[in-house]
XYZ file of C-alpha atoms in Angstrom:
556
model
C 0.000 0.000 0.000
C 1.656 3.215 -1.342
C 1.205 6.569 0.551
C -1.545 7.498 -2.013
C -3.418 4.999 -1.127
C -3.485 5.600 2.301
C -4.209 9.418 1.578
C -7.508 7.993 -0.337
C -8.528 5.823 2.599
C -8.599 9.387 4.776
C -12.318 10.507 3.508
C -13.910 7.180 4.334
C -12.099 7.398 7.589
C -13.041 10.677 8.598
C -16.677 9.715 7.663
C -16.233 7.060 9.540
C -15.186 7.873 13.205
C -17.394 7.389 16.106
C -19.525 10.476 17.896
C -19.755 12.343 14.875
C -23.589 14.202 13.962
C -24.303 15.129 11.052
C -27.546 15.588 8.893
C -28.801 14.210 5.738
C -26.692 17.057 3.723
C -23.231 15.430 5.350
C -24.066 11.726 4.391
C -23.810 13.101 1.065
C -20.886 15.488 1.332
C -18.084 12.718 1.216
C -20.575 10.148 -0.658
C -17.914 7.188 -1.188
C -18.679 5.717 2.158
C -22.009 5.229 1.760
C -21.769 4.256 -2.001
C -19.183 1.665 -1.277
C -21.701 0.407 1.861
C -24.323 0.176 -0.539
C -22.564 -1.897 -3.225
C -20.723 -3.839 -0.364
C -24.211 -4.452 1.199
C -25.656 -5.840 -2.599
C -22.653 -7.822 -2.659
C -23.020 -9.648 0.175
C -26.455 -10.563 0.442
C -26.089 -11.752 -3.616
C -23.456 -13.861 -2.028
C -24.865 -15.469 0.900
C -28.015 -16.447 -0.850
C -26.300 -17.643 -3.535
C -23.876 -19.738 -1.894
C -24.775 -20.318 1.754
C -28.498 -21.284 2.317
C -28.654 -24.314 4.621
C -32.432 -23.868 6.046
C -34.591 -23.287 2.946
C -34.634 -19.624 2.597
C -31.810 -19.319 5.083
C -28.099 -18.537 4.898
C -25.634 -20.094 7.487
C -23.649 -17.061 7.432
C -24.809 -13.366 6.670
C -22.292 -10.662 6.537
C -24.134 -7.937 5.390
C -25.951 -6.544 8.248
C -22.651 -6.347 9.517
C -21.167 -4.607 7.210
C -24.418 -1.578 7.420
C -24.380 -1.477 11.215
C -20.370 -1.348 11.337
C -20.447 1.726 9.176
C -23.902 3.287 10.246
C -22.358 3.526 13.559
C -18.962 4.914 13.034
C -20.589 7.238 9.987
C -22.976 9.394 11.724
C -26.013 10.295 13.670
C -29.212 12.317 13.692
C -32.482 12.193 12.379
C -32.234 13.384 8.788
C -28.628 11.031 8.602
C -30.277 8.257 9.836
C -33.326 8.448 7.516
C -30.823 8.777 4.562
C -28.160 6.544 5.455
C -31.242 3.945 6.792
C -33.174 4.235 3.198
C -29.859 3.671 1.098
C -29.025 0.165 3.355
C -32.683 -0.725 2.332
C -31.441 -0.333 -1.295
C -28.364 -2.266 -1.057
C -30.352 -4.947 1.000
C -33.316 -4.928 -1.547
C -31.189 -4.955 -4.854
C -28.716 -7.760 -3.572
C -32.229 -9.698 -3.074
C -33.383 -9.175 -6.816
C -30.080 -10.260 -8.040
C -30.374 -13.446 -6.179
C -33.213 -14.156 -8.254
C -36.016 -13.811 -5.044
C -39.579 -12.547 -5.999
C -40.858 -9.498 -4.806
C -42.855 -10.561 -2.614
C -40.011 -12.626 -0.565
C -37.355 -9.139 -1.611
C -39.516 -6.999 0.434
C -39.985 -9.096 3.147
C -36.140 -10.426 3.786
C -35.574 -6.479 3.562
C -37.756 -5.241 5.633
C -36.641 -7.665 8.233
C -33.081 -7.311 7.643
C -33.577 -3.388 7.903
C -35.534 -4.090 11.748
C -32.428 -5.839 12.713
C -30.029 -3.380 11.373
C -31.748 -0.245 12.918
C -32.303 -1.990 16.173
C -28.772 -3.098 16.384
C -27.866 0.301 15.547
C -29.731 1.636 18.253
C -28.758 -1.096 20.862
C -25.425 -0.243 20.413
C -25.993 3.646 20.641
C -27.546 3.122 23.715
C -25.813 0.107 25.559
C -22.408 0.582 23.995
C -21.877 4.121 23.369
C -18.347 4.424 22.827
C -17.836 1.208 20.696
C -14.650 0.811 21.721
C -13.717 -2.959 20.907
C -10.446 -2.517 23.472
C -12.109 -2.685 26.624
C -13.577 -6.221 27.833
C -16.628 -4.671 28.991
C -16.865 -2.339 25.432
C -16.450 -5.404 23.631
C -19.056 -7.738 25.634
C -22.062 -4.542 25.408
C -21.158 -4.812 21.706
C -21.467 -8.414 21.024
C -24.379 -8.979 23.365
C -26.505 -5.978 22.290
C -25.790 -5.912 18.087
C -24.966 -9.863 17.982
C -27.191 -11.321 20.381
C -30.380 -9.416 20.874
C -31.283 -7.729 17.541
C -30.301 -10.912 15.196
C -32.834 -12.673 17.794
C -35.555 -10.283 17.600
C -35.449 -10.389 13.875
C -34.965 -14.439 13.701
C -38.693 -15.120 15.352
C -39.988 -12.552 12.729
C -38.594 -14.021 10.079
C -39.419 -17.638 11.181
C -42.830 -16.657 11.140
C -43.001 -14.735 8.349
C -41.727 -17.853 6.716
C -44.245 -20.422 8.276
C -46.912 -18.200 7.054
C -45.776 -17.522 3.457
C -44.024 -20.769 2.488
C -44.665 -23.087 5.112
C -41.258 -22.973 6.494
C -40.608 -25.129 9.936
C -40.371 -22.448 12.552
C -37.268 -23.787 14.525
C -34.555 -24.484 11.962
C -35.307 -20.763 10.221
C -35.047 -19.311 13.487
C -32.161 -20.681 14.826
C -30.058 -20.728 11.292
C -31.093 -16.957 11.309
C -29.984 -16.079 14.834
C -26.883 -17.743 14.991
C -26.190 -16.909 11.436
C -26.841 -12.736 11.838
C -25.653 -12.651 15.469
C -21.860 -14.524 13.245
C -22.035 -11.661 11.062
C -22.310 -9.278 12.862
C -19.948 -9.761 15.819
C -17.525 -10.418 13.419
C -17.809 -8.138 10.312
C -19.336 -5.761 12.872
C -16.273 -5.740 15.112
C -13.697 -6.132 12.292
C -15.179 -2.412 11.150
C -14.990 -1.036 14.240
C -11.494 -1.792 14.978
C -10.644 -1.116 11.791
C -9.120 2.546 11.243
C -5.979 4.662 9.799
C -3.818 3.753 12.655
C -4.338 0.101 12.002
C -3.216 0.730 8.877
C -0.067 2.666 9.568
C 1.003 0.130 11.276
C 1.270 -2.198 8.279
C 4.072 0.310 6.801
C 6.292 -1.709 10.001
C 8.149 -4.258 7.212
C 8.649 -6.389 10.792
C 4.861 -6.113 11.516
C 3.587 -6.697 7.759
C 5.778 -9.593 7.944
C 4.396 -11.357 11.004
C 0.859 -10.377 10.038
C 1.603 -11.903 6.901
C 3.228 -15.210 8.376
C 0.883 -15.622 10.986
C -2.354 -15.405 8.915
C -0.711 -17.841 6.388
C 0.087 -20.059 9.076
C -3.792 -19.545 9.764
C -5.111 -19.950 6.316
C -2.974 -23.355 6.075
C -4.296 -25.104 9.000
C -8.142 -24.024 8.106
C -7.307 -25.568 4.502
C -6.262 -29.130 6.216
C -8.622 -29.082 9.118
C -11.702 -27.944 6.665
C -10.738 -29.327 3.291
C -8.002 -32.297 3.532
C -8.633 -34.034 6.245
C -12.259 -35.756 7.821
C -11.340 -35.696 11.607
C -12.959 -32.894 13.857
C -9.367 -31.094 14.380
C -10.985 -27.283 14.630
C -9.402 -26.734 18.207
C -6.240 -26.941 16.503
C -7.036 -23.025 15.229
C -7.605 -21.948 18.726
C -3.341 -21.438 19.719
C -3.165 -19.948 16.394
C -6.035 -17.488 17.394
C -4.616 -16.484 20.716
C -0.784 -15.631 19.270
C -2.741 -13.695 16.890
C -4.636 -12.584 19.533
C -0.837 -11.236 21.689
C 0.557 -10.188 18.881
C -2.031 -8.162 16.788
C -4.936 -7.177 19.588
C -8.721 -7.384 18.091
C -7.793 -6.510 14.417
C -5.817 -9.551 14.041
C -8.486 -11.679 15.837
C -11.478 -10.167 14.031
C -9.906 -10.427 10.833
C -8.700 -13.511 11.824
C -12.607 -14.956 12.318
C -13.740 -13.519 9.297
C -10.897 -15.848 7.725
C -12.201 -19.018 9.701
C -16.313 -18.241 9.399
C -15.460 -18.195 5.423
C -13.340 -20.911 4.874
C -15.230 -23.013 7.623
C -19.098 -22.032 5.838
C -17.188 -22.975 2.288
C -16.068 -26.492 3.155
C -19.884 -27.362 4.758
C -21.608 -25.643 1.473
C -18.657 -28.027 -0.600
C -19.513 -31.235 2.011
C -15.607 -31.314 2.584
C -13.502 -32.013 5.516
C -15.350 -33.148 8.894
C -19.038 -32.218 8.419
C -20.076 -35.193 6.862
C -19.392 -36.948 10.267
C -22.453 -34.770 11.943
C -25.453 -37.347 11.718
C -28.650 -34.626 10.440
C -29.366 -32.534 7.587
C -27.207 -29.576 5.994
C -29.011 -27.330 8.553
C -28.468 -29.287 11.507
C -24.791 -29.000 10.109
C -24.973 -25.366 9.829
C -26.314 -25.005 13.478
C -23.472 -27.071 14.114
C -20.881 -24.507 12.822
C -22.236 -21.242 13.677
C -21.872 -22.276 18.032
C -18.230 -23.829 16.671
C -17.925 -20.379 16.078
C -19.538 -18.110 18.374
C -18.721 -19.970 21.493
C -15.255 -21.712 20.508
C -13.854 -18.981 18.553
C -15.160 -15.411 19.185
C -14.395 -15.681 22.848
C -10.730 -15.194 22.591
C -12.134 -11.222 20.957
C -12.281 -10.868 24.340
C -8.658 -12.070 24.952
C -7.586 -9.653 22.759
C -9.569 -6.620 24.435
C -8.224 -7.851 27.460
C -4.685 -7.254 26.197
C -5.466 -3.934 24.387
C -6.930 -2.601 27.675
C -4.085 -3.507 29.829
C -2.166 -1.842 27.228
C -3.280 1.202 27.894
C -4.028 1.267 31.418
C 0.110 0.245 31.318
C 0.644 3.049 29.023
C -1.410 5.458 31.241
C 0.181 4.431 34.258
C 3.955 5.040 32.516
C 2.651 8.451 31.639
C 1.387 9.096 35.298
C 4.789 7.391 36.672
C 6.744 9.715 34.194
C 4.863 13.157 35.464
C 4.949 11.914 38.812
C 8.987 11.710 38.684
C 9.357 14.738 37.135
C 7.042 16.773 39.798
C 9.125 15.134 42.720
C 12.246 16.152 40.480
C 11.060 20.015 40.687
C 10.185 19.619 44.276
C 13.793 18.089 45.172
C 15.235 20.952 43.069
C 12.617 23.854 45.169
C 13.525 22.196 48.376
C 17.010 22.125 47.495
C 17.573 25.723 46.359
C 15.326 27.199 48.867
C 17.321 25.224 51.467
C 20.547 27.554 50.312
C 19.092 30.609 50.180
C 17.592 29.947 53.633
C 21.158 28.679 54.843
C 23.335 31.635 54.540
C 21.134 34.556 56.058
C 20.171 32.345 58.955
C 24.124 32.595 59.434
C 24.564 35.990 59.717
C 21.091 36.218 62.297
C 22.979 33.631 64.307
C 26.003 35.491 63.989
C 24.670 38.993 64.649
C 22.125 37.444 67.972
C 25.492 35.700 69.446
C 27.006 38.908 69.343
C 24.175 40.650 70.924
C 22.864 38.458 73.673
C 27.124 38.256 75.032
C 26.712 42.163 75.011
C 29.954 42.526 72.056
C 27.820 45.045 70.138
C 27.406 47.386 73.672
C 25.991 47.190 77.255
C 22.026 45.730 77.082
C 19.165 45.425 79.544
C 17.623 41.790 80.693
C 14.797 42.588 78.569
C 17.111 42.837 75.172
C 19.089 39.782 76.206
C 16.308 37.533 76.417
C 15.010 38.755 72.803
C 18.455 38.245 71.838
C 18.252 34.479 72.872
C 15.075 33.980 71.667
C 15.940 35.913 68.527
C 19.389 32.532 68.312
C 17.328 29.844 69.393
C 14.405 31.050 66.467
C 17.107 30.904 63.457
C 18.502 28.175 64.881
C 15.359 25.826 64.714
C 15.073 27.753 60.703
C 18.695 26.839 60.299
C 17.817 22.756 61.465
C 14.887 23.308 58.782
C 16.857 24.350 56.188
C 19.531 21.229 56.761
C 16.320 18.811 56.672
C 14.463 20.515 53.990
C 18.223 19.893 52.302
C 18.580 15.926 53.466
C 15.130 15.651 52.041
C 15.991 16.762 48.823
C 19.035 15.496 48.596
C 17.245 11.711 49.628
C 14.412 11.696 46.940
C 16.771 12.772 44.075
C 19.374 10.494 44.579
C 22.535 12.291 45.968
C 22.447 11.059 49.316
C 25.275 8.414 49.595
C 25.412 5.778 51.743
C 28.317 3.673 53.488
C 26.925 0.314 54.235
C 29.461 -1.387 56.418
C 28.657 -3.855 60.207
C 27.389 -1.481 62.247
C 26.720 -2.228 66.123
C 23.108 -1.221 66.940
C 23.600 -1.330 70.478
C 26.456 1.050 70.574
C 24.437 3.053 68.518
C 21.432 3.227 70.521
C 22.948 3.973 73.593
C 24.873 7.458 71.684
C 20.937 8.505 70.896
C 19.865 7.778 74.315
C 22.255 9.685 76.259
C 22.333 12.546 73.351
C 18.153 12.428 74.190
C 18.990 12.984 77.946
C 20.714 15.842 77.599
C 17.687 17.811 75.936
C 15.629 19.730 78.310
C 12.259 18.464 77.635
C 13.748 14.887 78.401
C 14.588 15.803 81.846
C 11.234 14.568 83.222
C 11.779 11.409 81.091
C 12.992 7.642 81.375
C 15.062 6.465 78.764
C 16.247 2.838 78.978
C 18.072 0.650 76.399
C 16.808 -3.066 75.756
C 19.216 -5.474 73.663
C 17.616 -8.973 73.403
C 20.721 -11.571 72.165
C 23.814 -10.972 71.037
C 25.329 -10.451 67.549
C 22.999 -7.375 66.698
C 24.857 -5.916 64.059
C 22.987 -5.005 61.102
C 24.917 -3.851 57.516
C 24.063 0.102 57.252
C 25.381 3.575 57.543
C 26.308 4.316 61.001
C 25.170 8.004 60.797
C 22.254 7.936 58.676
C 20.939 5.194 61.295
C 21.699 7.463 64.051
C 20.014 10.272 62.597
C 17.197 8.113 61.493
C 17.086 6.923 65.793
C 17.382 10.268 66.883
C 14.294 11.518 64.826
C 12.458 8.954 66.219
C 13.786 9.606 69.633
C 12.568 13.408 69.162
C 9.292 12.395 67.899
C 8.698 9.841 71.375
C 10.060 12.786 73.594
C 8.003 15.314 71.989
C 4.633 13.768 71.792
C 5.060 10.994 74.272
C 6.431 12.434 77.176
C 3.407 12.152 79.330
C 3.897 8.906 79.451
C 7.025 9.065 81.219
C 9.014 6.511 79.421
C 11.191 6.267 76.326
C 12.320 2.485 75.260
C 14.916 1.694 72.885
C 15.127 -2.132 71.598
C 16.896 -4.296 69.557
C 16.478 -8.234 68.843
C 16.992 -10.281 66.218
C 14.162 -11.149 63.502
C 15.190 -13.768 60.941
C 17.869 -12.805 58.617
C 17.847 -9.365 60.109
C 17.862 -6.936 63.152
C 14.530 -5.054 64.357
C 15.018 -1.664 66.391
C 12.235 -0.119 68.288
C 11.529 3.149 69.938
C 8.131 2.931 71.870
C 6.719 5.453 73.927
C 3.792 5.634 76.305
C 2.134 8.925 74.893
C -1.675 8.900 73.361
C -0.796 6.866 70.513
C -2.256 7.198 66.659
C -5.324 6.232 65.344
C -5.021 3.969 61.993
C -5.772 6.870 60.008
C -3.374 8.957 61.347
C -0.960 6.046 60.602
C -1.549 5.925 57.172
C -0.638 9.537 56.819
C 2.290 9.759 59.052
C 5.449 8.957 56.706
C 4.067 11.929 54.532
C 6.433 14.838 54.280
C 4.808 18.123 56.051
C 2.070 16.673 57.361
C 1.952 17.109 61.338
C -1.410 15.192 61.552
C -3.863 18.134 62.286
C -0.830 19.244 64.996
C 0.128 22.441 63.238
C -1.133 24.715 65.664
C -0.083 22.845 69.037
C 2.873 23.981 71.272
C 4.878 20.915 69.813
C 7.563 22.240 67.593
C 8.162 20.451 64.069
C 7.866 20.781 60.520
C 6.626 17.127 59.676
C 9.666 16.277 58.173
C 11.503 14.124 60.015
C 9.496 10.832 59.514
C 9.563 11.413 56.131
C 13.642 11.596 55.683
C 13.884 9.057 58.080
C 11.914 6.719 55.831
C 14.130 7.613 52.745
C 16.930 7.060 54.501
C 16.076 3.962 56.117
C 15.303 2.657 52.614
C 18.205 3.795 50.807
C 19.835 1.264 53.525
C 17.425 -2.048 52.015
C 15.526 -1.624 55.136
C 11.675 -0.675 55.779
C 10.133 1.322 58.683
C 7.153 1.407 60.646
C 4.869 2.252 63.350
C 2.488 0.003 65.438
C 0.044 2.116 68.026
C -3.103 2.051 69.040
C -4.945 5.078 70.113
C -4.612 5.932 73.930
C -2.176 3.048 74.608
C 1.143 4.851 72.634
C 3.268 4.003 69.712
C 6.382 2.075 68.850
C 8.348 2.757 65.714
C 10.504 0.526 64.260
C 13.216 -0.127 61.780
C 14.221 -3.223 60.366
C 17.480 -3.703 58.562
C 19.633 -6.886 57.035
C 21.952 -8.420 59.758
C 26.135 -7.962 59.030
């Protein structure tokens, strides 16, 4: 296909492309669609009566209501587009009946019932399956049950006793070679239509894609030749691996295309009385019955397969997107946190600098009153300056730059530096603080000082919100391959909501306006740190009965 042709395909797909309205003036605007429906529509009923009527009046497989509803629904809507587009089907359907030599009396009738099974498909799928879209499981299944299952059955009793009263046609046989005839067709000419569109065939300019289409549906074609025409033993289910590598490799083009493949070569070997139909005890109808459910329910299930895979497609392809924006918000973050960090840094310097000075009375003599607001004045830029270095770790931790020296590192020792540096605070005063070491040999493989600053964070957070409980505790044990540390206090604990939220960075938990000093940033580091050791930290509390954090890293 040369890049003319696909420039001549663009009209018919432009006409052709779901949601559009139009009126009775557009149908005719870009008239090769409908022209080609027509004659594709007087084609194919010519050629299914002619060649492939098993129950008296009745063809096994009928492909052109298929073709109408396909392209009715993808073409346009409104009232004046649907009377057009509606009357011109009725044409095609009414002239391919004349040219298969039917009176007039049976033309009308076939048409008008083929035209209430068209327009109720039509609508069906309008209003069941608005969005037609063949790549979702659930898109597909509103499709196939509403066009292929109800509307083809609807218009199968009508015609089964239209038939019983005009020629004296059994009932049964008419209806169900109608049914599961229509309902073929249309699930799949309908749904080879609808997934059929420009970037479909694009893709066939791949010379590595052209070539697998091309050696797959050979491989296809092959098999359907000995199973249907060379050989007498029932060996259809030998199709069905071919259907689902089509079905991996090519999504519901390849498998729709693929059935259309199968229904015809299938219907032409039954019509011929080759390969294994003339092992089915019963009449040529009977037969027919036979292969339409081969079809339907051994074959057109793995459409869904395909859906299946096309959805998760693009739920994958959404979620790399998301993933992608995702990394590059935290990316701009890292690099706000970072750069407001140093610009916070070196003015917080001076402050400190300049409120040393003042407070030892090196800039001249000063009152009480002025010393105090001096040391208030160090200990405020101070707790700005601690910001700035966390706001810093922080950013450095979720881009990357944070390095870590993972060597045997003795938790013990470790947790006895935090304790005592904890005791020396002044709101620890009133405290406890005890170290616990269950066993020996806890040495876990980490960074000594990130897991000290990680400890003390935790240690700040138990002294800060648990200290009416009056007790710190500091564990270690062993836990399989690994060492556990703990840091419990006996404060009012977290409810599991507030657990869910608490690793979050900024987020004080509704505490923003307490006495207790933070920033809500400390869990947050301490988690990033704790992982950039291959360890994983958590909390356990219940509400009222107060909370014990722990880390657990691999054991030296």
């Amino acid at each position: 296909m040369t890049a003319t042709d696909t420039d001549a395909l663009e009209p018919i797909a432009a006409a052709a492309r779901p949601g559009r309205t139009s009126t009775a003036a557009g149908l005719f605007a870009q008239p090769l669609a409908p022209m080609l429906t027509v004659l594709g529509v007087a084609v194919l009923v010519f050629a299914a009566i002619s060649t492939a009527r098993t129950a008296d009046m009745i063809a096994a497989l009928w492909a052109a209501n298929g073709l109408a509803v396909a392209v009715w629904l993808r073409s346009g809507r409104g009232f004046g587009y649907d009377l057009a587009f509606g009357g011109l089907i009725a044409f095609g359907v009414l002239a391919g009946e004349f040219l298969a030599g039917n009176g007039p009396i049976l033309s009308v009738g076939f048409t008008a019932l083929n035209m209430l099974e068209i327009v109720l498909a039509v609508w069906l799928a309008r209003r069941f399956a608005p969005t037609l879209n063949l790549a979702t499981v659930a898109g597909a299944c509103r499709f196939i049950l509403c066009t292929a299952g109800v509307a083809p059955a609807v218009a199968g009793l009508a015609a089964g006793t239209f038939l019983l009263l005009t020629r004296g046609t059994p009932f049964v046989p008419t209806f169900q070679t109608w049914w599961f005839g229509h309902a073929l067709g249309l699930a799949v000419i309908g749904s080879f239509i609808l997934a059929l569109d420009m970037r479909a065939v694009r893709a066939m300019f791949n010379p590595w894609r052209a070539a697998e289409t091309v050696l797959t549906f050979g491989l296809l074609i092959v098999i359907c030749v000995t199973v249907y025409f060379v050989l007498d033993m029932p060996l259809g289910f030998v199709m069905v691996p071919v259907l689902i590598v089509i079905a991996a490799r090519l999504r519901v083009i390849g498998v729709t295309a693929a059935l259309v493949v199968i229904s015809v070569l299938s219907l032409g070997s039954l019509m011929m009385g080759a390969g294994p139909w003339h092992l089915v005890i019963g009449d040529l109808s009977e037969r027919a019955v036979l292969l339409q459910l081969t079809l339907l329910f051994g074959y057109l299930p793995i459409l869904l397969v395909a859906s299946l895979l096309e959805e998760r497609d693009r739920l994958s392809a959404r979620a790399k997107a998301g993933q992608l924006r995702a990394e590059k918000a935290s990316a701009a973050k890292s690099r706000l946190l970072a750069n407001v960090a140093h610009e916070i840094k070196s003015p917080i310097g001076g402050i400190i600098g300049i409120g040393d000075l003042w407070s030892t009375g090196q800039l001249g003599p000063i009152t009480e009153t002025e010393a105090e607001m001096a040391a208030m004045l160090v200990k405020t830029a101070r707790q700005v300056e601690a910001l700035s270095h966390d706001l810093l770790d922080v950013a450095r931790a979720e881009s990357g730059a944070v390095k870590v020296e993972m060597r045997p590192t003795d938790i013990p020792g470790i947790l006895e530096d935090v304790r005592r540096a904890t005791a020396m605070r002044p709101e620890a005063r009133m405290l406890s603080l005890k170290v616990s070491c269950e066993g020996d040999g806890l040495v876990a493989l980490a960074d000594s000082q990130r897991l000290a600053q990680v400890i003390d964070n935790l240690a700040t957070n138990a002294v800060k919100y648990g200290a009416a409980g009056g007790e710190v505790l500091f564990l270690a044990k062993r836990v399989y391959d690994g060492v556990r540390i703990e840091v419990s206090d006996k404060g009012p604990g977290l409810s599991p909501d507030k657990q869910a939220q608490l690793f979050e960075p900024f987020n004080r938990l509704g505490l923003e306006r307490s006495a207790i000093e933070g920033h809500g940033i400390g869990l947050a580091l301490a988690k990033r740190l704790v992982e950039l050791q291959g360890g994983s930290i958590g909390v356990v509390s219940v509400a009222g009965e107060g909370a014990t954090f722990w880390i657990e890293l691999p054991a030296a």
